[in-house]
Amino acid sequence: MNGHVTAVSSNGEYSFTKPNRDSITLLTGLGVEGDVHAGVTVRHRSRVAQDPTQPNLRQVHLIHEELFAEVGADGFEVAPGELGENITTRGIDLLALPTGTLLRIGDSAVLQVTGLRNPCRQIDHFRDGLLKRVVGRDEAGRVVRKAGIMTVVREGGVVRPGDTVEAELPSGPHRPLERV
């Protein structure tokens, strides 16, 4: 299962959206260099309020670009970086990856998938009604989250638009993604 990077984004200040960049540098065990969410312990405000000593399982946020077309069909215009992701991809089904999958990106970067992004109400502040398009329920009534995946950096490196993304599935039984 392979794809490629279509955009990279980062922001050194707390803001819902992240500006696109020519490249980002991933730092082992920390996240995106200069990004407000980089760190060994949690950086998301709601999680810091709960327990600031929690490990940061949300160092790098990835979203599949195909989501933008899906919500676009419902009248929501969304571009890379606008939902707060660091890496926008195309051609790889991020939501179908099991927990622990390694994503090899570009020449040297390796991310490990930790879980699903749990989208919050800030999405509706960005585009009213969008939250219902990225979080819903399946036929069995289970919650379905579509707003991307969260990862930690196992090996650092520079990531640029056009880089390949190669998924290496974990051995053993696969655990489906849960919210982190």
Tab-separated table of C-alpha atoms in Angstrom:
chain	number	residue	atom	x	y	z
A	1	MET	CA	0.000	0.000	0.000
A	2	ASN	CA	1.760	3.121	-1.252
A	3	GLY	CA	0.926	6.729	-1.956
A	4	HIS	CA	2.595	10.105	-2.051
A	5	VAL	CA	2.735	13.411	-0.208
A	6	THR	CA	0.763	16.245	-1.810
A	7	ALA	CA	1.431	18.954	0.812
A	8	VAL	CA	3.287	19.571	4.067
A	9	SER	CA	2.259	22.092	6.720
A	10	SER	CA	3.388	23.374	10.097
A	11	ASN	CA	2.686	26.197	12.499
A	12	GLY	CA	4.688	27.423	15.473
A	13	GLU	CA	1.599	28.999	17.055
A	14	TYR	CA	-1.673	27.475	18.242
A	15	SER	CA	-4.041	27.837	15.308
A	16	PHE	CA	-6.533	25.465	13.742
A	17	THR	CA	-4.982	25.703	10.271
A	18	LYS	CA	-1.343	25.263	9.332
A	19	PRO	CA	0.351	27.075	6.436
A	20	ASN	CA	1.784	24.950	3.650
A	21	ARG	CA	5.569	24.740	3.416
A	22	ASP	CA	8.107	23.673	0.799
A	23	SER	CA	9.301	21.036	3.271
A	24	ILE	CA	9.073	20.031	6.926
A	25	THR	CA	11.707	18.354	9.068
A	26	LEU	CA	10.618	15.469	11.272
A	27	LEU	CA	12.560	15.059	14.522
A	28	THR	CA	12.856	11.584	16.050
A	29	GLY	CA	10.589	11.219	19.076
A	30	LEU	CA	9.332	14.814	18.858
A	31	GLY	CA	7.374	15.624	15.700
A	32	VAL	CA	7.641	18.455	13.170
A	33	GLU	CA	10.473	20.881	13.845
A	34	GLY	CA	9.021	24.262	14.852
A	35	ASP	CA	5.432	22.987	15.073
A	36	VAL	CA	3.465	23.823	18.214
A	37	HIS	CA	2.453	20.153	18.645
A	38	ALA	CA	6.017	18.791	18.653
A	39	GLY	CA	7.209	17.252	21.903
A	40	VAL	CA	7.673	14.109	23.938
A	41	THR	CA	4.585	14.843	26.066
A	42	VAL	CA	1.137	15.975	24.906
A	43	ARG	CA	0.835	19.408	23.308
A	44	HIS	CA	-2.847	19.552	22.380
A	45	ARG	CA	-4.477	21.967	24.819
A	46	SER	CA	-7.330	19.682	25.881
A	47	ARG	CA	-4.931	16.837	26.638
A	48	VAL	CA	-2.478	19.095	28.489
A	49	ALA	CA	-5.384	20.224	30.704
A	50	GLN	CA	-6.169	16.570	31.544
A	51	ASP	CA	-2.610	15.400	32.209
A	52	PRO	CA	0.458	17.217	30.830
A	53	THR	CA	2.698	14.181	31.490
A	54	GLN	CA	0.920	11.923	28.935
A	55	PRO	CA	3.126	10.725	26.071
A	56	ASN	CA	2.554	12.617	22.835
A	57	LEU	CA	0.958	10.074	20.497
A	58	ARG	CA	-0.122	12.917	18.197
A	59	GLN	CA	3.247	14.267	17.026
A	60	VAL	CA	2.432	14.281	13.298
A	61	HIS	CA	-1.084	14.447	11.819
A	62	LEU	CA	-1.759	13.024	8.351
A	63	ILE	CA	-4.907	13.446	6.224
A	64	HIS	CA	-5.742	11.810	2.913
A	65	GLU	CA	-6.426	14.393	0.218
A	66	GLU	CA	-9.336	12.281	-1.019
A	67	LEU	CA	-11.302	13.523	2.021
A	68	PHE	CA	-11.279	17.036	0.552
A	69	ALA	CA	-13.096	15.805	-2.577
A	70	GLU	CA	-15.574	13.865	-0.422
A	71	VAL	CA	-16.537	16.878	1.702
A	72	GLY	CA	-16.332	19.081	-1.405
A	73	ALA	CA	-19.217	17.082	-2.880
A	74	ASP	CA	-21.224	18.295	0.125
A	75	GLY	CA	-20.258	21.916	-0.534
A	76	PHE	CA	-17.287	22.251	1.828
A	77	GLU	CA	-14.140	23.701	0.291
A	78	VAL	CA	-11.061	22.457	2.158
A	79	ALA	CA	-7.412	22.704	1.121
A	80	PRO	CA	-4.238	21.067	2.496
A	81	GLY	CA	-3.266	22.315	5.957
A	82	GLU	CA	-6.660	23.814	6.687
A	83	LEU	CA	-7.730	20.965	9.005
A	84	GLY	CA	-4.492	21.245	10.965
A	85	GLU	CA	-2.647	18.340	9.376
A	86	ASN	CA	1.105	18.281	8.881
A	87	ILE	CA	1.174	15.898	5.919
A	88	THR	CA	-1.461	15.564	3.209
A	89	THR	CA	-1.339	12.324	1.208
A	90	ARG	CA	-2.913	10.826	-1.892
A	91	GLY	CA	-3.282	7.218	-2.963
A	92	ILE	CA	-2.937	5.513	0.423
A	93	ASP	CA	-5.926	4.541	2.564
A	94	LEU	CA	-4.684	5.976	5.857
A	95	LEU	CA	-7.869	5.107	7.735
A	96	ALA	CA	-7.546	1.400	6.875
A	97	LEU	CA	-4.038	1.064	8.329
A	98	PRO	CA	-3.672	-0.917	11.549
A	99	THR	CA	-2.135	0.531	14.701
A	100	GLY	CA	1.650	0.246	14.607
A	101	THR	CA	2.004	0.557	10.827
A	102	LEU	CA	5.272	2.187	9.793
A	103	LEU	CA	5.070	4.876	7.113
A	104	ARG	CA	8.325	5.380	5.245
A	105	ILE	CA	8.295	8.824	3.667
A	106	GLY	CA	10.855	10.237	1.263
A	107	ASP	CA	14.511	9.358	1.742
A	108	SER	CA	14.641	8.657	5.473
A	109	ALA	CA	11.589	9.615	7.553
A	110	VAL	CA	9.654	6.876	9.366
A	111	LEU	CA	6.387	7.485	11.207
A	112	GLN	CA	4.543	4.959	13.363
A	113	VAL	CA	0.737	5.088	13.290
A	114	THR	CA	-0.756	5.512	16.771
A	115	GLY	CA	-4.452	6.038	15.997
A	116	LEU	CA	-7.214	8.176	14.562
A	117	ARG	CA	-7.552	11.892	14.995
A	118	ASN	CA	-10.513	12.674	17.189
A	119	PRO	CA	-11.899	15.795	15.530
A	120	CYS	CA	-13.306	18.528	17.743
A	121	ARG	CA	-15.764	21.398	17.444
A	122	GLN	CA	-13.046	23.651	16.060
A	123	ILE	CA	-13.827	22.057	12.683
A	124	ASP	CA	-17.290	23.654	12.800
A	125	HIS	CA	-15.699	27.021	13.642
A	126	PHE	CA	-13.625	26.596	10.492
A	127	ARG	CA	-16.586	25.501	8.308
A	128	ASP	CA	-20.001	25.263	9.969
A	129	GLY	CA	-21.420	21.743	9.605
A	130	LEU	CA	-18.116	20.148	8.540
A	131	LEU	CA	-17.735	18.146	11.763
A	132	LYS	CA	-20.735	15.980	10.799
A	133	ARG	CA	-19.000	15.174	7.501
A	134	VAL	CA	-15.747	13.997	9.120
A	135	VAL	CA	-17.359	12.133	12.051
A	136	GLY	CA	-20.392	9.964	11.495
A	137	ARG	CA	-21.828	6.533	12.133
A	138	ASP	CA	-21.768	3.378	10.057
A	139	GLU	CA	-24.737	1.054	9.435
A	140	ALA	CA	-24.132	-0.658	12.805
A	141	GLY	CA	-24.135	2.662	14.667
A	142	ARG	CA	-20.373	2.701	15.330
A	143	VAL	CA	-18.581	6.052	15.244
A	144	VAL	CA	-16.532	6.585	12.068
A	145	ARG	CA	-13.746	9.180	12.190
A	146	LYS	CA	-12.422	10.417	8.835
A	147	ALA	CA	-10.221	13.373	9.863
A	148	GLY	CA	-6.922	11.557	9.456
A	149	ILE	CA	-4.454	9.641	11.552
A	150	MET	CA	-1.905	10.476	14.207
A	151	THR	CA	1.682	9.255	14.298
A	152	VAL	CA	4.956	9.488	16.186
A	153	VAL	CA	8.347	9.991	14.558
A	154	ARG	CA	10.553	6.872	14.705
A	155	GLU	CA	13.214	8.212	12.295
A	156	GLY	CA	13.590	11.844	11.384
A	157	GLY	CA	14.067	13.369	7.976
A	158	VAL	CA	12.892	16.004	5.549
A	159	VAL	CA	9.469	15.536	3.935
A	160	ARG	CA	8.393	17.352	0.764
A	161	PRO	CA	5.409	17.302	-1.571
A	162	GLY	CA	5.962	14.538	-4.134
A	163	ASP	CA	7.713	12.184	-1.691
A	164	THR	CA	6.534	8.589	-1.696
A	165	VAL	CA	4.718	7.089	1.279
A	166	GLU	CA	5.230	3.363	1.774
A	167	ALA	CA	3.236	1.487	4.414
A	168	GLU	CA	4.860	-1.395	6.280
A	169	LEU	CA	2.194	-3.315	8.160
A	170	PRO	CA	3.033	-4.728	11.593
A	171	SER	CA	3.448	-8.467	12.038
A	172	GLY	CA	0.963	-10.491	14.011
A	173	PRO	CA	-2.710	-9.754	14.418
A	174	HIS	CA	-3.619	-6.259	13.285
A	175	ARG	CA	-5.321	-3.887	15.699
A	176	PRO	CA	-7.745	-1.441	14.101
A	177	LEU	CA	-7.178	2.245	14.679
A	178	GLU	CA	-8.823	3.867	17.675
A	179	ARG	CA	-8.968	7.552	18.569
A	180	VAL	CA	-5.934	9.030	20.288
